[in-house]
Amino acid sequence: MATVTNNPALRRKAVRARLRTLGFLSPWLVGFTVFFGYPLVATVYFSFMHYNQIETPTFVGLRNWRYVFEQMPLFGPALWNTLWLVVVMVALRVVFGLGIGLLVTKVKAGVGFFRTAFYLPYLAPPVAATVAFVFLLNPGTGPVNDILGKIGISAPNWFNDPAWAKPSLVLLSLWGIGDLMVIFMAALLDVPKDQYEAAELDGAGALHKFRYVTWPSITPIVMFAVVTGVVQTMQYYTQALVAGKLASGVSIGPGSVIQPGYPDHSTLTVPQLVYSLGFQNFNTGAACVLSLVLFAIAMAVTTLLMRRRAGLLSAED
Amino acid sequence: MTATTTLTAPSAPVRPRARRSPAPAARRRAALHWIAVHTVALAAALFFLLPFVFVFLTAVMSDSQAMSGDLWPTEWHWSNYADVFRTPGFLDWWRNSLMYAVLGTLFTLCSSIPVAYALAKFRFRGRRTAMLLVISTMMLPPQVIVVPMYLVWAQQFHLSGSLWPLIIPMAFGDAYSIFLLRQFLLTIPREYLESARVDGCGELRTLLRIIIPMAKPGIAAVALFQFFYCWNDYFGPQIYAAQNPGAWTLSYGLESFKSAHSVNWNLTMAATLLVMAPVIIVFFFAQKAFVEGVTLTGVKG
Amino acid sequence: MPPRLAVLASVLGAGALLLSGCANPSTGSATDDPAKPVTLKFWHGWSEKNEVKAIDASIARFEKLHPNIKVKVTGNVTDATLNQALRAGGGDAPDVASSFTTNNVGQYCSSGMWADLDPFMKKTGLDKNKVFPKTLLDYTSYDGDQCALPLLADAYGMYYNKDAFREAGISRPPRTMSELKRDAVKLTKRTKSGGYERVGFMPNFRLYQNSPDRFFAQWGPTYFDKGGKARLAKDKATKEFFATTRDLAKSQGGYGPLEKFRTSFGDEMSSQNAFLTGKLAIHMDGEWRGLFMKGAKFRWGTAPLPVPDDQPETYGRGYLTGTVIGIGHSSTHQNAAWELVKFLSADTDQVVSFANAIHNVPSTKAALTSPKLDPDPTFRAFLDIAQNRYSTALPASINGGQYVVSLQDFSYGVEEGKEPDLDKGLKELDKEIDADNLQARN
């Protein structure tokens, strides 16, 4: 589809336009190559090498791959936890976010106060929020169990109970629902009012109104929230790691090691395992194998979601 | 009803029936609805705000009381906050977080704006591919590329133990910022560009003189997002700055605060509040930019 | 399309360039003149105020003896930090470093990360076998490579609450595991709501210093056979160890309630330490704990930990470990660095005063028998443990003691009740340890 032209002036202009485009894009082009393309190639390279970052790397073929898939007992739990979090956390966040967004649109008195109150926790830095929650949900000294005990409810051990650690992380993520609330709020307010009136005149109840008026209008936003939620949760790292470290109460002292994914590997996610293998055990090869697994999963999920036209590419293209 | 009335029904917006004052039953239903909504809202507000209250209360407790599970401090140790500031390294963490966030945001803006502009306004072959690549980079977990990148920074450039390996790449564009800026720039009508071109402005001049002033809300929002991304970043400093306590950021330092300094929950909560506070304070001053930013994140789908 | 090809080409080109250079971290040299002026970088892991004061005083003493050498000290350095810095190399890596994790010595030696010290000892006429006890030399070397020297040692024993003992009618500390169980039950006080006021002896592996390998040392296990393969399943001591710890937990209320109580404990090194606040009657800890007992509101004593009923003659033994010190491979002032290492680890007066200051076990034969050592009987008990012939240290490992982590993981499962078939579990543990060790080799 080359522009067929015999006019040298026009051709020069086209070349200049091409160069200009390249110029404006150059920072990103360089960045993409150096900080994305190269590491990807290198990761594949190192996945076949034994390298402890001191001695020169040696080629070991598929040994790292076999190690990760067959001999590493943490691989299964890490995969399972990441999957669990992606499904449960995203679903609950979207539902809860929608609910809170709806609530805010219905509140009449003190809308400003409620909106700010609901949004505030989202602003807390993830590490700070996690530290706060680990303290609040501490089974021995935390206020939550204290209050629940006074009401007579036997409370679980939250971050210290393998069955409750992930739900506690989900609770933490629901606390920070502010970003989804604002998106859904905007979407809900965007629904054309006259459609509501028409439905009312036809005698529709609240449920009907939601199903036939609200939902079709906000579906793109919901899809967007789901896609971004899945992408974020696949990388879920900080809160799980910090919660595990703090809740285990193991102090950093002489010769102490932190069990990854306390309690009982229940909070271990695949990204954490990459860090542990690469930066604590210095098992570069296995870490790279795991990175590639993570990459494959991310790519698969992304293509799946993109196929359903989640609307990330703007219409004007 | 006669046939004629039904034929005219669809287009009539105002009917006398709608104007009559609601029956007492409907009014009671509306009141109950109001109570229900506001009760739920209050309960939700408690859920969202109580953690802050408890953190604050614990932060002023004494050492032993913080371990006891009491809810209300018997003594008010305001000195706990001073103790946190005096903890070795705390001020360093502040300085490092600030430097990382400020430089990171600056570099990101300088590099991402031209790219976003090109992707939004230039017509060229491969634009779709480029956009797809940007989006795919956004979807990429950072842990995928971290191992080889760390090796390069540490062994080739000897920059591990500092925050530079995190700041320098931001001078080459940040996918998320590029995406958001592009979305925003798309909304600037072509007419402004055309008139600038007619006036003889080159593309660079157009960008600087016309586009950027018009895009101020979008740029502010992206700047805010990037600032807080750097401020909240834990993984990056853990990889690159962990080996040098002088380079720790607030996020990283807070995580190890309790055990590295053998403190108890009261001081840890005080430190937590001191880390949360700046973000919340900035929010109250920059609310508009926050809201703009959220609208940018794809409500236009 | 040309743009795509260009991108691909640049990626491959950059990749080739970077990969070719990436595998050679800077190497150091041992050709410097130790009498010339030089600044050394010394990293250590101590962070408590009095410990930092003591190490700074030691450095000051060294600088007085060697006025041409200035030492820049960095404290509170974790082993992870040290590991990363030494692997990255470059100007920021330390010349001399000390580490609490003896498990890493195998890795430091076999990879060359810490320099071999034998040539330096020969150069300056230091006979290591005459100066240092054998056990200490064992955990500072690997496969014939002595890449570290002991910098004070740690011995683990029992701290007990004398007032609580008196209250429960116990006359002397328990010497066997059965006596321990009997006493622990007597000392445990529960509250009406099912919690605890005090626990006799909490065996939970996540508590402070209760890493399973430490208590396990009381059984004198053999982790590896002559070929280097793990033999935890074969050694009957392993099963007895887990049986004892599970029994201890059950008889004092069960793992669940004990764990819940544990999560309410204060930070180990703070004023809210559970033993210091009377929540634990008997507690396993190292000899340094004595220094932190100043605020205790009760009378306390120290003794060796109990031994299995069928090994009464080994009473007096304990788990040994210590701080190790070495020279970073990337240092370009290794001879000067050796002077610092030699001073800190082998100079008798220095070792004695440092040991007294931070309440650690001295690490040279001469220092152990020095009359200048702190005569406090609670401290002496640990010196005796250190010199008991049945006391053991962990066997060396090539991958940073990964087997200890695996053992810890397994032990957490056992105490939670997740390992119904102990035999099968131990066999799998052995297999896992062997696989990890194989992965660490070239």
Coordinates of N, CA and C in Angstrom, one line a residue, chain A residues 7-104:
Chain A
N7 N 5.8 12.8 -7.3 CA 6.2 14.1 -6.9 C 7.2 14.0 -5.8
P8 N 8.5 14.5 -6.1 CA 9.5 14.4 -5.1 C 9.2 15.2 -3.8
A9 N 8.5 16.3 -4.0 CA 8.2 17.1 -2.8 C 7.2 16.3 -1.9
L10 N 6.2 15.7 -2.5 CA 5.3 14.9 -1.6 C 6.0 13.8 -1.0
R11 N 6.9 13.1 -1.7 CA 7.6 12.0 -1.2 C 8.5 12.5 0.0
R12 N 9.1 13.6 -0.2 CA 10.0 14.1 0.9 C 9.1 14.4 2.2
K13 N 7.9 14.9 1.9 CA 7.0 15.2 3.0 C 6.6 13.9 3.8
A14 N 6.4 12.9 3.0 CA 6.0 11.6 3.6 C 7.1 11.1 4.5
V15 N 8.4 11.2 3.9 CA 9.5 10.7 4.7 C 9.6 11.5 6.0
R16 N 9.5 12.9 5.8 CA 9.6 13.7 7.0 C 8.5 13.3 8.1
A17 N 7.3 13.0 7.6 CA 6.2 12.6 8.5 C 6.6 11.3 9.2
R18 N 7.2 10.4 8.4 CA 7.6 9.1 9.0 C 8.6 9.4 10.1
L19 N 9.6 10.2 9.8 CA 10.7 10.5 10.8 C 10.1 11.1 12.0
R20 N 9.2 12.0 11.8 CA 8.6 12.8 12.9 C 7.9 11.8 13.8
T21 N 7.1 10.9 13.2 CA 6.4 9.9 14.0 C 7.4 9.1 14.9
L22 N 8.5 8.6 14.2 CA 9.5 7.9 14.9 C 10.1 8.7 16.1
G23 N 10.3 10.0 15.8 CA 10.9 10.8 16.8 C 10.0 10.9 18.0
F24 N 8.7 11.1 17.8 CA 7.8 11.3 19.0 C 7.7 9.9 19.7
L25 N 7.7 8.8 18.9 CA 7.6 7.5 19.6 C 8.9 7.0 20.2
S26 N 10.0 7.7 19.9 CA 11.3 7.1 20.2 C 11.4 6.7 21.7
P27 N 11.0 7.5 22.6 CA 11.3 7.1 24.0 C 10.6 5.8 24.3
W28 N 9.4 5.6 23.8 CA 8.7 4.4 24.1 C 9.3 3.2 23.3
L29 N 9.7 3.5 22.1 CA 10.3 2.4 21.3 C 11.6 1.8 22.0
V30 N 12.4 2.8 22.4 CA 13.6 2.3 23.1 C 13.2 1.6 24.4
G31 N 12.3 2.2 25.1 CA 11.9 1.5 26.4 C 11.3 0.2 26.2
F32 N 10.5 0.0 25.2 CA 9.9 -1.3 24.9 C 10.9 -2.3 24.6
T33 N 11.9 -1.9 23.8 CA 13.0 -2.9 23.4 C 13.8 -3.3 24.6
V34 N 14.3 -2.3 25.3 CA 15.3 -2.5 26.3 C 14.6 -3.1 27.6
F35 N 13.4 -2.6 27.9 CA 12.8 -3.0 29.2 C 11.7 -4.0 29.1
F36 N 11.5 -4.4 27.9 CA 10.5 -5.5 27.7 C 11.0 -6.6 26.8
G37 N 11.4 -6.2 25.6 CA 11.9 -7.2 24.7 C 13.1 -7.9 25.2
Y38 N 14.1 -7.2 25.5 CA 15.3 -7.9 26.0 C 15.1 -8.8 27.2
P39 N 14.4 -8.3 28.3 CA 14.3 -9.1 29.5 C 13.5 -10.4 29.1
L40 N 12.6 -10.3 28.2 CA 11.8 -11.5 27.8 C 12.7 -12.5 27.2
V41 N 13.5 -12.1 26.3 CA 14.5 -13.0 25.6 C 15.5 -13.6 26.7
A42 N 16.0 -12.7 27.5 CA 16.9 -13.1 28.6 C 16.3 -14.1 29.5
T43 N 15.0 -13.9 29.8 CA 14.4 -14.8 30.8 C 14.3 -16.2 30.1
V44 N 14.0 -16.3 28.9 CA 14.0 -17.6 28.2 C 15.4 -18.2 28.2
Y45 N 16.4 -17.4 28.0 CA 17.8 -17.8 28.0 C 18.1 -18.4 29.3
F46 N 17.9 -17.7 30.4 CA 18.3 -18.1 31.7 C 17.5 -19.3 32.2
S47 N 16.3 -19.5 31.7 CA 15.5 -20.7 32.2 C 16.2 -22.0 31.8
F48 N 17.2 -21.9 30.9 CA 17.9 -23.2 30.6 C 19.3 -23.2 31.2
M49 N 19.6 -22.2 32.1 CA 20.9 -22.2 32.6 C 20.9 -22.3 34.1
H50 N 22.0 -22.8 34.7 CA 22.2 -22.8 36.1 C 23.0 -21.6 36.5
Y51 N 22.5 -20.6 37.2 CA 23.2 -19.4 37.5 C 22.9 -18.9 38.9
N52 N 23.9 -18.8 39.8 CA 23.6 -18.3 41.1 C 24.1 -16.9 41.3
Q53 N 24.4 -16.2 40.2 CA 24.8 -14.8 40.2 C 26.2 -14.6 40.7
I54 N 26.9 -15.6 40.9 CA 28.3 -15.4 41.3 C 29.2 -16.1 40.2
E55 N 29.0 -17.4 40.0 CA 29.8 -18.1 39.0 C 29.2 -17.9 37.6
T56 N 29.9 -18.2 36.6 CA 29.4 -18.0 35.2 C 28.2 -19.0 35.0
P57 N 27.3 -18.7 34.2 CA 26.1 -19.6 34.0 C 26.6 -20.8 33.3
T58 N 25.9 -21.9 33.6 CA 26.2 -23.2 32.8 C 24.9 -23.7 32.3
F59 N 25.0 -24.3 31.1 CA 23.8 -24.8 30.4 C 23.4 -26.1 31.1
V60 N 22.1 -26.2 31.5 CA 21.6 -27.4 32.1 C 20.4 -27.9 31.4
G61 N 20.1 -27.4 30.2 CA 18.9 -28.0 29.5 C 17.6 -27.8 30.2
L62 N 16.9 -28.9 30.3 CA 15.5 -28.8 30.9 C 15.5 -29.0 32.4
R63 N 16.7 -29.0 33.0 CA 16.7 -29.4 34.5 C 15.8 -28.4 35.3
N64 N 15.9 -27.1 35.0 CA 15.1 -26.2 35.8 C 13.6 -26.4 35.5
W65 N 13.3 -26.7 34.3 CA 11.9 -26.9 34.0 C 11.3 -28.1 34.7
R66 N 12.1 -29.2 34.7 CA 11.7 -30.4 35.4 C 11.5 -30.1 36.9
Y67 N 12.5 -29.3 37.4 CA 12.5 -29.0 38.9 C 11.2 -28.3 39.2
V68 N 10.9 -27.2 38.5 CA 9.7 -26.4 38.8 C 8.4 -27.2 38.7
F69 N 8.3 -28.0 37.6 CA 7.0 -28.6 37.4 C 6.9 -29.9 38.2
E70 N 8.0 -30.6 38.5 CA 7.9 -31.9 39.2 C 8.3 -31.9 40.6
Q71 N 9.4 -31.1 40.9 CA 10.0 -31.3 42.2 C 9.8 -30.2 43.2
M72 N 9.1 -29.1 42.8 CA 9.0 -28.0 43.7 C 7.6 -28.1 44.3
P73 N 7.5 -28.4 45.6 CA 6.2 -28.5 46.2 C 5.4 -27.2 46.3
L74 N 6.1 -26.1 46.2 CA 5.3 -24.8 46.3 C 4.7 -24.4 45.1
F75 N 5.0 -25.1 43.9 CA 4.5 -24.6 42.7 C 2.9 -24.7 42.6
G76 N 2.4 -25.9 43.0 CA 1.0 -26.1 43.0 C 0.2 -25.1 43.8
P77 N 0.6 -25.0 45.1 CA -0.1 -24.0 46.0 C -0.1 -22.6 45.4
A78 N 1.1 -22.2 44.9 CA 1.2 -20.8 44.3 C 0.2 -20.7 43.2
L79 N 0.1 -21.6 42.3 CA -0.8 -21.5 41.1 C -2.2 -21.5 41.6
W80 N -2.5 -22.4 42.5 CA -3.9 -22.5 43.0 C -4.3 -21.2 43.7
N81 N -3.4 -20.6 44.6 CA -3.8 -19.4 45.3 C -4.0 -18.2 44.3
T82 N -3.1 -18.1 43.3 CA -3.3 -17.0 42.4 C -4.6 -17.2 41.7
L83 N -4.9 -18.4 41.2 CA -6.2 -18.6 40.5 C -7.4 -18.3 41.4
W84 N -7.3 -18.8 42.7 CA -8.4 -18.5 43.6 C -8.6 -17.0 43.8
L85 N -7.5 -16.3 44.0 CA -7.6 -14.9 44.2 C -8.2 -14.2 43.0
V86 N -7.8 -14.6 41.8 CA -8.3 -13.9 40.6 C -9.8 -14.1 40.5
V87 N -10.2 -15.3 40.7 CA -11.7 -15.5 40.6 C -12.5 -14.9 41.7
V88 N -12.1 -15.1 42.9 CA -12.9 -14.7 44.1 C -12.8 -13.2 44.3
M89 N -11.5 -12.7 44.3 CA -11.3 -11.3 44.6 C -12.0 -10.4 43.5
V90 N -11.8 -10.7 42.2 CA -12.3 -9.9 41.2 C -13.9 -9.9 41.3
A91 N -14.4 -11.1 41.4 CA -15.9 -11.2 41.4 C -16.5 -10.4 42.6
L92 N -15.9 -10.6 43.8 CA -16.5 -9.9 44.9 C -16.3 -8.4 44.8
R93 N -15.1 -8.0 44.3 CA -14.9 -6.6 44.2 C -15.8 -5.9 43.2
V94 N -16.1 -6.5 42.1 CA -17.0 -5.9 41.1 C -18.4 -5.8 41.8
V95 N -18.9 -6.9 42.4 CA -20.2 -6.9 43.0 C -20.3 -5.9 44.1
F96 N -19.3 -5.9 45.0 CA -19.3 -5.0 46.1 C -19.2 -3.5 45.6
G97 N -18.3 -3.3 44.6 CA -18.2 -2.0 44.0 C -19.4 -1.5 43.4
L98 N -20.1 -2.4 42.7 CA -21.4 -2.0 42.1 C -22.4 -1.6 43.2
G99 N -22.4 -2.5 44.2 CA -23.4 -2.2 45.3 C -23.1 -0.9 46.0
I100 N -21.9 -0.6 46.3 CA -21.5 0.7 46.9 C -21.8 1.8 46.0
G101 N -21.5 1.7 44.7 CA -21.8 2.7 43.7 C -23.3 3.0 43.7
L102 N -24.1 2.0 43.7 CA -25.5 2.1 43.7 C -26.0 2.9 44.9
L103 N -25.4 2.4 46.1 CA -25.8 3.0 47.3 C -25.5 4.5 47.3
V104 N -24.4 4.9 46.8 CA -24.0 6.3 46.8 C -25.0 7.1 46.0

